[in-house]
mmCIF file of C-alpha atoms in Angstrom:
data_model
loop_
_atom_site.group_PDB
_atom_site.id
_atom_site.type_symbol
_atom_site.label_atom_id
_atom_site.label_comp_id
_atom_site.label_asym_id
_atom_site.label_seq_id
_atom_site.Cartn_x
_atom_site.Cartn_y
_atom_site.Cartn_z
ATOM 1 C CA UNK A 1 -14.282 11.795 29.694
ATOM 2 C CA UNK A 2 -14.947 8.819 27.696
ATOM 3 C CA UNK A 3 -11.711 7.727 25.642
ATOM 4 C CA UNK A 4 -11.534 8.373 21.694
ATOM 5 C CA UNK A 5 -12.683 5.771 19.487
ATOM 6 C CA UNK A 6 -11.142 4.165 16.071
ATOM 7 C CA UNK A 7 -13.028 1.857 13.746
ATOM 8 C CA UNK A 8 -10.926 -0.668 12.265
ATOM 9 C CA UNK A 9 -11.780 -2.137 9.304
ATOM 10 C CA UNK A 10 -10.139 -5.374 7.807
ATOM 11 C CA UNK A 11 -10.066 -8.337 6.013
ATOM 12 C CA UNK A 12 -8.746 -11.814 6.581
ATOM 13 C CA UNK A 13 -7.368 -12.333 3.075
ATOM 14 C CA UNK A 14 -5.469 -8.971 2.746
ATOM 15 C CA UNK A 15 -2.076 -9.480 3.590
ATOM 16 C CA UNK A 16 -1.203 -5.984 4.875
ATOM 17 C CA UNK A 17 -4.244 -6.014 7.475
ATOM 18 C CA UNK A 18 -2.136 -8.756 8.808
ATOM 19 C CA UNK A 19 0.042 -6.482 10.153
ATOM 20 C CA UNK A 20 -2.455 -4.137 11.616
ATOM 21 C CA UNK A 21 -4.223 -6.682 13.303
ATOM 22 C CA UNK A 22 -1.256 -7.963 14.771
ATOM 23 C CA UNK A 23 0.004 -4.551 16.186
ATOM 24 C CA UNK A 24 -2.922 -2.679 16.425
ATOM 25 C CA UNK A 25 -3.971 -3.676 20.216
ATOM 26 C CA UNK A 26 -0.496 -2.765 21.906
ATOM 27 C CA UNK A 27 -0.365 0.809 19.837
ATOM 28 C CA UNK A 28 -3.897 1.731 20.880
ATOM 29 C CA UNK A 29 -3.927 0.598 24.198
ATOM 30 C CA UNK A 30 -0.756 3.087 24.814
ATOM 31 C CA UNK A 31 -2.394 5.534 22.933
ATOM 32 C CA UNK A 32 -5.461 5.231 25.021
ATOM 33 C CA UNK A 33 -8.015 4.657 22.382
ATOM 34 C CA UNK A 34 -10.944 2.469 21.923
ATOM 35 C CA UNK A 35 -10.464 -0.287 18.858
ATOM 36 C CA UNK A 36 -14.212 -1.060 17.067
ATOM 37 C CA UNK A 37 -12.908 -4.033 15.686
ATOM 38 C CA UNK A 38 -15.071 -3.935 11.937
ATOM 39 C CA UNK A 39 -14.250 -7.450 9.729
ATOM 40 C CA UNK A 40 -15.582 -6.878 6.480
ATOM 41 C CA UNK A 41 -15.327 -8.680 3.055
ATOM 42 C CA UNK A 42 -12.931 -7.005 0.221
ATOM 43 C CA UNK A 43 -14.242 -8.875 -2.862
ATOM 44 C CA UNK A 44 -17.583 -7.479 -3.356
ATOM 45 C CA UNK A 45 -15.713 -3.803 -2.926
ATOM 46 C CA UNK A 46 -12.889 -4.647 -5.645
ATOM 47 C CA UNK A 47 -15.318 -5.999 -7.429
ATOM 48 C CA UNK A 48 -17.265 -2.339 -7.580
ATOM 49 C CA UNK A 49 -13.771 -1.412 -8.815
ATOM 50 C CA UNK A 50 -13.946 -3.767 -11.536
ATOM 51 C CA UNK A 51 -11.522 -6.578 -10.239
ATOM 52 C CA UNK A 52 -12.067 -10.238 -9.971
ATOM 53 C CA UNK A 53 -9.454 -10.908 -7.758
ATOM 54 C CA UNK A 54 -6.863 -9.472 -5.744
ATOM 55 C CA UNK A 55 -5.125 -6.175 -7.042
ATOM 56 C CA UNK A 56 -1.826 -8.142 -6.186
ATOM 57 C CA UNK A 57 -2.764 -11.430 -8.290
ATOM 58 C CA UNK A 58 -3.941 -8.923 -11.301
ATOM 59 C CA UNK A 59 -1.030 -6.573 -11.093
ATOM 60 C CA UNK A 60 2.531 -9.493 -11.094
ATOM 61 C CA UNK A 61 4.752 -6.600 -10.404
ATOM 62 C CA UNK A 62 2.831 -5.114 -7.772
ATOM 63 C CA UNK A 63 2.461 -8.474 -6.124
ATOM 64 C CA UNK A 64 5.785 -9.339 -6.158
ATOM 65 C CA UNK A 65 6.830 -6.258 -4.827
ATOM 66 C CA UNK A 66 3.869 -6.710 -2.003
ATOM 67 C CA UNK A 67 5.633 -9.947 -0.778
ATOM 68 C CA UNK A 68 8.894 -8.727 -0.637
ATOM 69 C CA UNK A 69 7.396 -5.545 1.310
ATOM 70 C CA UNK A 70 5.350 -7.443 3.141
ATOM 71 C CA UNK A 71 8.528 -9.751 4.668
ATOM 72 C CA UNK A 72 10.728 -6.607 5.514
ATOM 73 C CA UNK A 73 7.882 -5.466 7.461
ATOM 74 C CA UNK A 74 7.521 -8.383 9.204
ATOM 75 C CA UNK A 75 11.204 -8.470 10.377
ATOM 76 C CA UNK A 76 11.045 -5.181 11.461
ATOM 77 C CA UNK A 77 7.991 -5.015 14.050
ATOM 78 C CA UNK A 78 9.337 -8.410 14.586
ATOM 79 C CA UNK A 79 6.165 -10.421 13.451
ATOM 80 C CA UNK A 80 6.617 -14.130 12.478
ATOM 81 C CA UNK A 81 5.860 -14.470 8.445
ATOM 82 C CA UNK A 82 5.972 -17.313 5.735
ATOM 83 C CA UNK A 83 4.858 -16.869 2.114
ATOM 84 C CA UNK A 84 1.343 -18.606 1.804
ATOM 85 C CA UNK A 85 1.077 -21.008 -1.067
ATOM 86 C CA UNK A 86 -2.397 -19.560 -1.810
ATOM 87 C CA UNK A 87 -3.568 -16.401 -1.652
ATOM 88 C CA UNK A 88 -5.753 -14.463 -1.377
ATOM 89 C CA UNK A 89 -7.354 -17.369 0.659
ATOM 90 C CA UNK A 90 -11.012 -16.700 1.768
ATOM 91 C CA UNK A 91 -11.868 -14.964 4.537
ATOM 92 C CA UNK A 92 -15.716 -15.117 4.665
ATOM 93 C CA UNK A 93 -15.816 -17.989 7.709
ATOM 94 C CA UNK A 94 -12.994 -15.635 10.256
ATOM 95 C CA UNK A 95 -14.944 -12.837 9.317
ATOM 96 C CA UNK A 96 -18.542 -14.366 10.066
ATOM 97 C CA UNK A 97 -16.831 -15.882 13.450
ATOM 98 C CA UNK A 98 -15.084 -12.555 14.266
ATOM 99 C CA UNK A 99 -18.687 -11.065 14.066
ATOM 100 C CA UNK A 100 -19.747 -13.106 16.848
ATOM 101 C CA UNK A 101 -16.393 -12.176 19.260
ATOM 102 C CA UNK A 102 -17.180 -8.740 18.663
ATOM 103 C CA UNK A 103 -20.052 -8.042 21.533
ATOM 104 C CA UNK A 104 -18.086 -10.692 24.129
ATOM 105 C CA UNK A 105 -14.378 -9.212 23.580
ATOM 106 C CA UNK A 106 -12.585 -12.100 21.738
ATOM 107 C CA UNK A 107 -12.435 -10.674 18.228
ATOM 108 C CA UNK A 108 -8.499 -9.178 18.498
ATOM 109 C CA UNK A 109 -7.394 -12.654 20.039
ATOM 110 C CA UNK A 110 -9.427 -14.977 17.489
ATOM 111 C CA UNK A 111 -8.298 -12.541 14.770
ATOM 112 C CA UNK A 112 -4.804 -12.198 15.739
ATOM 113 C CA UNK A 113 -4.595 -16.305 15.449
ATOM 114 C CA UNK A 114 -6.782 -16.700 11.944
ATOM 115 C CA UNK A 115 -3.940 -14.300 10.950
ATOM 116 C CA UNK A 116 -0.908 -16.028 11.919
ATOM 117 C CA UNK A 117 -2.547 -19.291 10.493
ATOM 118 C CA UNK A 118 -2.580 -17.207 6.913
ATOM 119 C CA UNK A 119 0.167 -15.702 6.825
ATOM 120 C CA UNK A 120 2.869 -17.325 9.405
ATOM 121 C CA UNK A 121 1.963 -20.612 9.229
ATOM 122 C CA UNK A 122 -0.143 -21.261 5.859
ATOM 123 C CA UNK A 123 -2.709 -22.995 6.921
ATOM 124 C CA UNK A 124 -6.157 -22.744 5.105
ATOM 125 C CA UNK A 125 -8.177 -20.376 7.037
ATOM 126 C CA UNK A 126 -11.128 -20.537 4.642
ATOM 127 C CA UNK A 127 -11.522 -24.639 6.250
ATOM 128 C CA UNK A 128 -13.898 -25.097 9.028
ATOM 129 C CA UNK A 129 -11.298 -26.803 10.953
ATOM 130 C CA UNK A 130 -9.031 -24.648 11.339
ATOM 131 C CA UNK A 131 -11.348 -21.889 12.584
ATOM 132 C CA UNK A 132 -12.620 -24.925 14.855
ATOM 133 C CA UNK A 133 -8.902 -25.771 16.131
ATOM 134 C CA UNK A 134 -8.486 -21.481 16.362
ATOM 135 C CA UNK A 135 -12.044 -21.590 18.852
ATOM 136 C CA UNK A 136 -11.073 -24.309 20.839
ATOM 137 C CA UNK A 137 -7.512 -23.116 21.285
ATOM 138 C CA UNK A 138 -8.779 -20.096 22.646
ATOM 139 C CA UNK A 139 -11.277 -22.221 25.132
ATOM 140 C CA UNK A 140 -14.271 -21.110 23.019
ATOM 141 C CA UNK A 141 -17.104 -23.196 22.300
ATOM 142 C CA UNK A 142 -15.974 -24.102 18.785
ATOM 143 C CA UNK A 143 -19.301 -26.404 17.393
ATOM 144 C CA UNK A 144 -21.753 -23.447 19.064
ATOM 145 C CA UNK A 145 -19.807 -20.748 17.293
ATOM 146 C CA UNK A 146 -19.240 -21.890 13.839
ATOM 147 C CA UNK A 147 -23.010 -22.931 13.716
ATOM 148 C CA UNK A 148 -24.207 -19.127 15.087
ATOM 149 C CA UNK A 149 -21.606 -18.205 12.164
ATOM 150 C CA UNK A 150 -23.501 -19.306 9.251
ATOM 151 C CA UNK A 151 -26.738 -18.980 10.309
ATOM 152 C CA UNK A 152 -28.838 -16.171 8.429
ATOM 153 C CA UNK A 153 -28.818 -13.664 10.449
ATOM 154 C CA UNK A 154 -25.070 -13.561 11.057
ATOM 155 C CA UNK A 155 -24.503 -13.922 7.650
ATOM 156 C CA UNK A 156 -27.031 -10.972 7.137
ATOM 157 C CA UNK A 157 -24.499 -9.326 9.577
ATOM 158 C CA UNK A 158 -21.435 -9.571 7.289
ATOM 159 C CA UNK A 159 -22.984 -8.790 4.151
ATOM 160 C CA UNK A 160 -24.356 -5.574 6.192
ATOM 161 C CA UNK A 161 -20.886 -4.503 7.443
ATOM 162 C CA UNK A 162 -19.470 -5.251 3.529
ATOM 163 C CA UNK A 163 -22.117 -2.780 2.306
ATOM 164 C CA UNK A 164 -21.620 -0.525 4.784
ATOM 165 C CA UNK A 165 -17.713 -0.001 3.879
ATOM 166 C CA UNK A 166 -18.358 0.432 0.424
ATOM 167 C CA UNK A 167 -21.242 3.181 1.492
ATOM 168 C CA UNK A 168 -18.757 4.691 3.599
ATOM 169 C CA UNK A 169 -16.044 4.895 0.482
ATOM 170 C CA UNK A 170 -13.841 2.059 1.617
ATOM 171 C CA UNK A 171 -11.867 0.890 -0.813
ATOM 172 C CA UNK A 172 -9.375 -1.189 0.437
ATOM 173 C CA UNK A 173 -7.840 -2.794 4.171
ATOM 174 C CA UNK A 174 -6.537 -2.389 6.706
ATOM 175 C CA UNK A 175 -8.378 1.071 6.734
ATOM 176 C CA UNK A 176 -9.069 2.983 10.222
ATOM 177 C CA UNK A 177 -12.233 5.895 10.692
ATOM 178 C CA UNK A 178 -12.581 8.530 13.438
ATOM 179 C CA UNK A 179 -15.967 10.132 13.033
ATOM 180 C CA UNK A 180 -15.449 10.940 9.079
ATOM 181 C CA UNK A 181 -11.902 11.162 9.022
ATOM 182 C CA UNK A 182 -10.688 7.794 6.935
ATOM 183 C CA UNK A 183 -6.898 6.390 7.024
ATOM 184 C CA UNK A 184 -5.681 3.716 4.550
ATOM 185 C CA UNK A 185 -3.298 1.112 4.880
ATOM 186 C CA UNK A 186 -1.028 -0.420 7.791
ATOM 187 C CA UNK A 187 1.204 2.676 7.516
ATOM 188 C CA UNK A 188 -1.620 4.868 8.535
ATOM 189 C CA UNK A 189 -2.169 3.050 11.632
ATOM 190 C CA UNK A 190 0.022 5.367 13.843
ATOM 191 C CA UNK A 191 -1.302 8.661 12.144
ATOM 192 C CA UNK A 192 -4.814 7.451 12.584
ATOM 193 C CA UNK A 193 -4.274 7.326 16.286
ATOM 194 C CA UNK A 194 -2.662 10.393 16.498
ATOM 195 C CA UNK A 195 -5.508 11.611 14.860
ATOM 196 C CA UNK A 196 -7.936 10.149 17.442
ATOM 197 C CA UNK A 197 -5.706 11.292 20.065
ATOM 198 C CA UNK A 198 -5.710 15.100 18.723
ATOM 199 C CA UNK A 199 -9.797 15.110 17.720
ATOM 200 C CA UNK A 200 -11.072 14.007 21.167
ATOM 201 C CA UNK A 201 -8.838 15.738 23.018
ATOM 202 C CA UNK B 1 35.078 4.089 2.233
ATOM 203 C CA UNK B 2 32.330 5.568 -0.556
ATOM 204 C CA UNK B 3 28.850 6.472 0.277
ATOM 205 C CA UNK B 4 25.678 4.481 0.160
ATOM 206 C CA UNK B 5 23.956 5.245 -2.803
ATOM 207 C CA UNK B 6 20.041 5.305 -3.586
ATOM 208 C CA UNK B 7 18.480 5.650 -6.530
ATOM 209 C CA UNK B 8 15.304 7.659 -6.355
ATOM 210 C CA UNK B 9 12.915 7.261 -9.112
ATOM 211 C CA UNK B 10 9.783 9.588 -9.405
ATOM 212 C CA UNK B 11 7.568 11.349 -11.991
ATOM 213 C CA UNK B 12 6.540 14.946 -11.800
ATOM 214 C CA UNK B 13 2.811 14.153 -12.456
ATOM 215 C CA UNK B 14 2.653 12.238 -8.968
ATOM 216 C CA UNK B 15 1.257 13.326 -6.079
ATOM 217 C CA UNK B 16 3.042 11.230 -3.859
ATOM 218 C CA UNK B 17 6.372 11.535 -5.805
ATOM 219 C CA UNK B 18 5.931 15.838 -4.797
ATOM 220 C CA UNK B 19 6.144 14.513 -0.503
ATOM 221 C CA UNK B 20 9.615 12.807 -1.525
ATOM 222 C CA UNK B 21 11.042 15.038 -3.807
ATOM 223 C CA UNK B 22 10.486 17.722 -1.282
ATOM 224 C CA UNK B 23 11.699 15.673 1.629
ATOM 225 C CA UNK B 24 14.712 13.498 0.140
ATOM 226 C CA UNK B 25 17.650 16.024 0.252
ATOM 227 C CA UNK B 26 17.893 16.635 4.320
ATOM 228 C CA UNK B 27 16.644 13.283 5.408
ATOM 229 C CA UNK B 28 19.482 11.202 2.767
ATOM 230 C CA UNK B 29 21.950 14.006 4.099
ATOM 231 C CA UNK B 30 21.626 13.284 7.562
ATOM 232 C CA UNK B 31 21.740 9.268 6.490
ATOM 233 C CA UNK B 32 24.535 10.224 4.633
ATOM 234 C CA UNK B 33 23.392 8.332 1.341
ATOM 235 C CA UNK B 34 23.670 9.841 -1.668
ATOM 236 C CA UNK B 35 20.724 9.718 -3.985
ATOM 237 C CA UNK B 36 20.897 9.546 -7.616
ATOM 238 C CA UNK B 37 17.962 11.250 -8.984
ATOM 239 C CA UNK B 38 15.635 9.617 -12.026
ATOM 240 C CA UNK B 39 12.927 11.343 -13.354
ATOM 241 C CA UNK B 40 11.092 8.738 -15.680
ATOM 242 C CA UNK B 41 7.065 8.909 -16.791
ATOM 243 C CA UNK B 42 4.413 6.843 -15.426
ATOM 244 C CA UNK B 43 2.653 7.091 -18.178
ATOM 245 C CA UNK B 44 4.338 3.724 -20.459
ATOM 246 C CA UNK B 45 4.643 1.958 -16.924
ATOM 247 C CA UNK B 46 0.636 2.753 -16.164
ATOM 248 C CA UNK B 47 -0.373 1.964 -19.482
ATOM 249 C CA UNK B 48 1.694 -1.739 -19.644
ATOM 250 C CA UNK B 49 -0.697 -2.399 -16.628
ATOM 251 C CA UNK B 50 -4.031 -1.792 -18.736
ATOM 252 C CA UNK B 51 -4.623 1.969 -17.015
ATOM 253 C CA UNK B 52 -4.375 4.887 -20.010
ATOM 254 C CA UNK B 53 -4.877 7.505 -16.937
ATOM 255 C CA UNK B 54 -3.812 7.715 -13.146
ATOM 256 C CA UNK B 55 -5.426 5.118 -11.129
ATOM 257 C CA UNK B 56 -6.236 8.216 -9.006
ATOM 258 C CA UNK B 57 -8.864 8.686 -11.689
ATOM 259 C CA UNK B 58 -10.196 5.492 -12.826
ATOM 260 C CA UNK B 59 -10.522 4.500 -9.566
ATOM 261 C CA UNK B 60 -13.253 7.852 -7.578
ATOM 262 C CA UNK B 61 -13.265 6.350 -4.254
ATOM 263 C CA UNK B 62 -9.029 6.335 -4.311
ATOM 264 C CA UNK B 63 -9.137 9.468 -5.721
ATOM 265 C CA UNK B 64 -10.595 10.895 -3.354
ATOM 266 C CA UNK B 65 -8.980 9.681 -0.035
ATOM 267 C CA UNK B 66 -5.595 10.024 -1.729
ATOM 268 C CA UNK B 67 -6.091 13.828 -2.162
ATOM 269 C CA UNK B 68 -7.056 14.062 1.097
ATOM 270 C CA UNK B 69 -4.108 11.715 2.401
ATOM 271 C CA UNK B 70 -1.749 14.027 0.581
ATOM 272 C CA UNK B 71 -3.489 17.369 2.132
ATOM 273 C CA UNK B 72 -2.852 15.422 5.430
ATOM 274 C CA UNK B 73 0.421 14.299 5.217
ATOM 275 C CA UNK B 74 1.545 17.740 3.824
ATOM 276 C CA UNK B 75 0.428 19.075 6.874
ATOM 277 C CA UNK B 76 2.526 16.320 8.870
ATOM 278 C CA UNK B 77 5.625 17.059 6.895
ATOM 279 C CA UNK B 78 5.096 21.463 6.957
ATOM 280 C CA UNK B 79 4.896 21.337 3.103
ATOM 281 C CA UNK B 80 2.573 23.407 1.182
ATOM 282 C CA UNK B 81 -0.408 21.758 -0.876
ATOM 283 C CA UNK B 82 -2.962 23.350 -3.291
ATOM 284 C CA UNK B 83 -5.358 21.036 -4.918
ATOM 285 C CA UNK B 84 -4.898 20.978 -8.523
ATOM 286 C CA UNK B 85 -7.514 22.060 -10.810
ATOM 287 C CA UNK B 86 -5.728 19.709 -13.512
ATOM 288 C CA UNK B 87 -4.487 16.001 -12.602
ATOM 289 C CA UNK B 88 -2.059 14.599 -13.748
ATOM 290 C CA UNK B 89 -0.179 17.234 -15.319
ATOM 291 C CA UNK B 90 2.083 16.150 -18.129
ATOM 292 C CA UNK B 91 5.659 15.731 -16.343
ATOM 293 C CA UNK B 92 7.170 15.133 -19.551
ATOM 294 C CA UNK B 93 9.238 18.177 -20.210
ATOM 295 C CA UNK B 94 9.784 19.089 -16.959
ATOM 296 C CA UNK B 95 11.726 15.290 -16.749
ATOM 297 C CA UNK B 96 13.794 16.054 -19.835
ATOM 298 C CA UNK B 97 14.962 19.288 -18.268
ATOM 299 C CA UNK B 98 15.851 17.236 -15.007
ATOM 300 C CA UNK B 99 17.970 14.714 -16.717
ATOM 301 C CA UNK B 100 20.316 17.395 -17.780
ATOM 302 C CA UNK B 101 20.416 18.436 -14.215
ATOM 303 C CA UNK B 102 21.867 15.379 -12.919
ATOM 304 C CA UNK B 103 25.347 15.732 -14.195
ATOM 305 C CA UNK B 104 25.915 19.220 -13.319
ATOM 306 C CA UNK B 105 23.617 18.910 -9.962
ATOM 307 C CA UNK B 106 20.587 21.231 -10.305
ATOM 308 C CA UNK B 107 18.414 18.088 -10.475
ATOM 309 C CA UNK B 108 17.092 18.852 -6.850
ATOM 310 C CA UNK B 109 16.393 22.222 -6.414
ATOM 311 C CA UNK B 110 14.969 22.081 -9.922
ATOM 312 C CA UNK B 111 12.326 19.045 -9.195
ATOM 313 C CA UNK B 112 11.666 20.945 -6.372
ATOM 314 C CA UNK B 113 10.492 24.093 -7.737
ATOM 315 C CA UNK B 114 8.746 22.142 -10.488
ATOM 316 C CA UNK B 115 6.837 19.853 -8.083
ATOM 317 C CA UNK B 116 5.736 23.099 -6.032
ATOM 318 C CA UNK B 117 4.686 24.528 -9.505
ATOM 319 C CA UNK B 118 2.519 21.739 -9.698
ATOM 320 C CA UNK B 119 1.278 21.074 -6.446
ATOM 321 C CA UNK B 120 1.340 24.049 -3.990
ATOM 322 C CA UNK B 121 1.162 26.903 -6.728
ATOM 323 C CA UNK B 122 -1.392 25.187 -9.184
ATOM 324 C CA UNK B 123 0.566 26.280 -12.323
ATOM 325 C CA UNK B 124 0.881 24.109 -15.378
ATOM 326 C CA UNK B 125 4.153 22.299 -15.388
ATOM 327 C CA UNK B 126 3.788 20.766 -19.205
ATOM 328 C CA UNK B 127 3.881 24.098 -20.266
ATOM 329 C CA UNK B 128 7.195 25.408 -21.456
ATOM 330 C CA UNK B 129 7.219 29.074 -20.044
ATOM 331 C CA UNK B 130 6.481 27.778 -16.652
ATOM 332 C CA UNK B 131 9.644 25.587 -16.994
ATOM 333 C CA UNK B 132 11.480 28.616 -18.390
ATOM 334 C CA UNK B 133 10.707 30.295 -15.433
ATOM 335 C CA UNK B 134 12.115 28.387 -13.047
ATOM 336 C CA UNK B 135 15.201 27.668 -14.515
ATOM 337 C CA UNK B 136 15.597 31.488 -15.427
ATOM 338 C CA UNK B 137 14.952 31.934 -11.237
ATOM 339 C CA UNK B 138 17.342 29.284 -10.464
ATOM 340 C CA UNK B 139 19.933 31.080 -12.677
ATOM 341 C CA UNK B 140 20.022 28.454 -15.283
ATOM 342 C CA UNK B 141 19.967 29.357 -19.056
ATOM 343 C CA UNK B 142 16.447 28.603 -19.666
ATOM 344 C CA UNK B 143 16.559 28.883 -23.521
ATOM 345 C CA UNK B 144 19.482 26.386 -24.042
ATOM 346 C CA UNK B 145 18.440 24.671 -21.569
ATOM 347 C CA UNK B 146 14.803 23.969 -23.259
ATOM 348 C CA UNK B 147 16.561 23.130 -27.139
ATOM 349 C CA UNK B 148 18.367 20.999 -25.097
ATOM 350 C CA UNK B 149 15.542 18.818 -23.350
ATOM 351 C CA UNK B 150 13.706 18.396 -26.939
ATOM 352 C CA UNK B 151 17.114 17.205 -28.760
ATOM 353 C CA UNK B 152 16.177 13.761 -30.404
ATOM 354 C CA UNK B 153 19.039 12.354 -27.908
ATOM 355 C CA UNK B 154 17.254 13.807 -25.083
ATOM 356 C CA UNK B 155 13.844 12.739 -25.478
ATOM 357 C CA UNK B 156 15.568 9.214 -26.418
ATOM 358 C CA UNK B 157 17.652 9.499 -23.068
ATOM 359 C CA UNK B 158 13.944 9.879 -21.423
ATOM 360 C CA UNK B 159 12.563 6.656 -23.127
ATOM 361 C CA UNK B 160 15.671 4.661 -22.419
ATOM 362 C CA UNK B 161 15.103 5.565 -18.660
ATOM 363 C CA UNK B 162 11.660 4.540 -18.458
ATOM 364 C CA UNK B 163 11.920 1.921 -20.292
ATOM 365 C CA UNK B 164 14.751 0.832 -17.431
ATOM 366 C CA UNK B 165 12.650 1.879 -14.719
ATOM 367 C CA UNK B 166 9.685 -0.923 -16.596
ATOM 368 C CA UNK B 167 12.427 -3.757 -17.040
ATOM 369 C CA UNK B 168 13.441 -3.074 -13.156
ATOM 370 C CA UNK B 169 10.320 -4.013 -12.518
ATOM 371 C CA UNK B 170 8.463 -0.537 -11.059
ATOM 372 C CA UNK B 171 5.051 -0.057 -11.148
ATOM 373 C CA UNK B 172 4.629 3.393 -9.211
ATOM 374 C CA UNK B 173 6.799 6.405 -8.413
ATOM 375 C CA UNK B 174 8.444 7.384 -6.027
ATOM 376 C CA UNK B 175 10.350 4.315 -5.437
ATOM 377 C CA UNK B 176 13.860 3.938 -3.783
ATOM 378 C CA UNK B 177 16.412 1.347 -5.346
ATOM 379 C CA UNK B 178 19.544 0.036 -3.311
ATOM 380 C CA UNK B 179 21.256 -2.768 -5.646
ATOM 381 C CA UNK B 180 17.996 -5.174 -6.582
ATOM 382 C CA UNK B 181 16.212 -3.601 -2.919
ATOM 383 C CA UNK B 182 13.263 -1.356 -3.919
ATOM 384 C CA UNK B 183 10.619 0.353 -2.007
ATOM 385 C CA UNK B 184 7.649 2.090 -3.375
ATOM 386 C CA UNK B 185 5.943 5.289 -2.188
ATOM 387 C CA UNK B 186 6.523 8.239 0.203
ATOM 388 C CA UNK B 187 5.922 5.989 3.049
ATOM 389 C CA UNK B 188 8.714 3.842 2.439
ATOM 390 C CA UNK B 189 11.436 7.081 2.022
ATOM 391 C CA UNK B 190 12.647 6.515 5.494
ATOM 392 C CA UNK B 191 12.967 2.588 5.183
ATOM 393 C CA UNK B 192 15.002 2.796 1.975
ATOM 394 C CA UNK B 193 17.674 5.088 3.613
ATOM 395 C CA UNK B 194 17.837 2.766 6.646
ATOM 396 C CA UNK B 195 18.404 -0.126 4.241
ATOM 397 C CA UNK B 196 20.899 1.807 2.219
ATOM 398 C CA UNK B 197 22.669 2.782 5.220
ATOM 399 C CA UNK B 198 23.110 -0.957 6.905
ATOM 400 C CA UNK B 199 23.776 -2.716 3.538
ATOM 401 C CA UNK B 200 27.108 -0.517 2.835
ATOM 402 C CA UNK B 201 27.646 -0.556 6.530
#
């Protein structure tokens, strides 16, 4: 029998699919499901919602809350974290690379290390550099990958995958899908493989 | 030594606010925290953030998935759910009954027959002889009870409380206060005792 499958949607700005990406292989892997690793843009879906920015720059209380949140979670799965002195910071370039690690199996290192440069170290993922220095530090052809990254069709790719979470009612990340079944949020993530557990068994 | 203490702020109207009402009692008891229970409205707190209805509603796609989060985690935590044919419900009187019900320690099993009302039964909890019942089945004098919630110091103690919960800086319900600590939502019940538990350790 083949194993159960989880899409997992997410987004290099968003703060809390930092944690999800950072957790998500070890969980699923002893849950014995397959990760479909989906990187996907959030601003053209908040901005169906009517929002120019992120919720947590539009809503101060809610954002100050988020960091605070977002630090005691971090000390407690034990995940490095340091306030980044912008945010949200763009995530279009990870997201077009991630695209491309997809197919050969790199995406959940690359990604893990585009989010520890956001929101661990607060360096400014959105910079062609740092994605290089992320490429090469991973042995990757770094000149050969950011070039595949913005060319059209790749691009094409992205905007594809964007569209397709708003189609399939997306409204926010980290967010996880078996078959129709949709989970929202980093505190889903154990629910939503228990849920792909229980469906495919 | 005393205690920990928690405060646990929720609204009747809230869907999420019904999960930790219903699940607060046994899991602070075995923490051994005690809560202090305060019913406030989301409706001043919503409306200082630019939304005049639940964000449930002005935002479809949330709407949605949250109603069918809440079936789900209902299920998880063996509570009943009924979808309700009218959301949000005013939780207006129901909260001034509850603030009587702190001193004299029906607060609990009071929100909990109210937020059952509202969610699992489908009944309209703005209404007054739905309120009436419940205190009448809990043994309470429901008529003195009621002149009591709509006394001008009352309704003021109501305001005064909300108007706290907006200067503490809460933008949702439920949320869980230790000292200046808060956590917001369901998900973050368990957390909140934890903290409240190694703080006063």
């Amino acid at each position: 029998m083949s194993s159960p499958k989880m899409e997992f949607w997410y987004e290099f700005a968003s703060s809390y699919s930092y944690l999800s990406v950072m957790r998500i292989e070890r969980l699923a892997t002893d849950a014995g499901v397959d990760v479909q690793w989906r990187p996907f843009l959030l601003g053209p879906v908040f901005l169906a919602m009517g929002w120019n920015d992120s919720p947590f720059n539009i809503y101060p209380p809610k954002g100050r809350y988020m960091w605070r949140d977002l630090a005691r979670l971090a000390d407690k799965y034990d995940l490095p974290f340091r306030l980044p002195t912008r945010f949200p910071r763009s995530g279009v370039l990870a997201a077009r690379v991630a695209l491309l690690g997809v197919e050969p199996g790199w995406v959940a290192p690359f990604s893990r290390k585009v989010m520890l440069a956001n929101f661990a170290e607060d360096r400014e993922i959105g910079e062609a550099d740092v994605i290089s220095g992320i490429l090469s530090d991973l042995g990757l052809p770094a000149r050969e990958l950011l070039a595949a990254a913005v060319a059209d069709d790749n691009k094409l790719a992205l905007r594809r995958q964007t569209e397709r979470a708003a189609e399939l009612g997306l409204f926010g990340a980290p967010s996880f899908r078996i078959g129709d079944e949709m989970f929202w949020g980093n505190d889903r993530l154990e629910d939503a493989l228990a849920w792909a557990q229980r469906t495919t068994a």
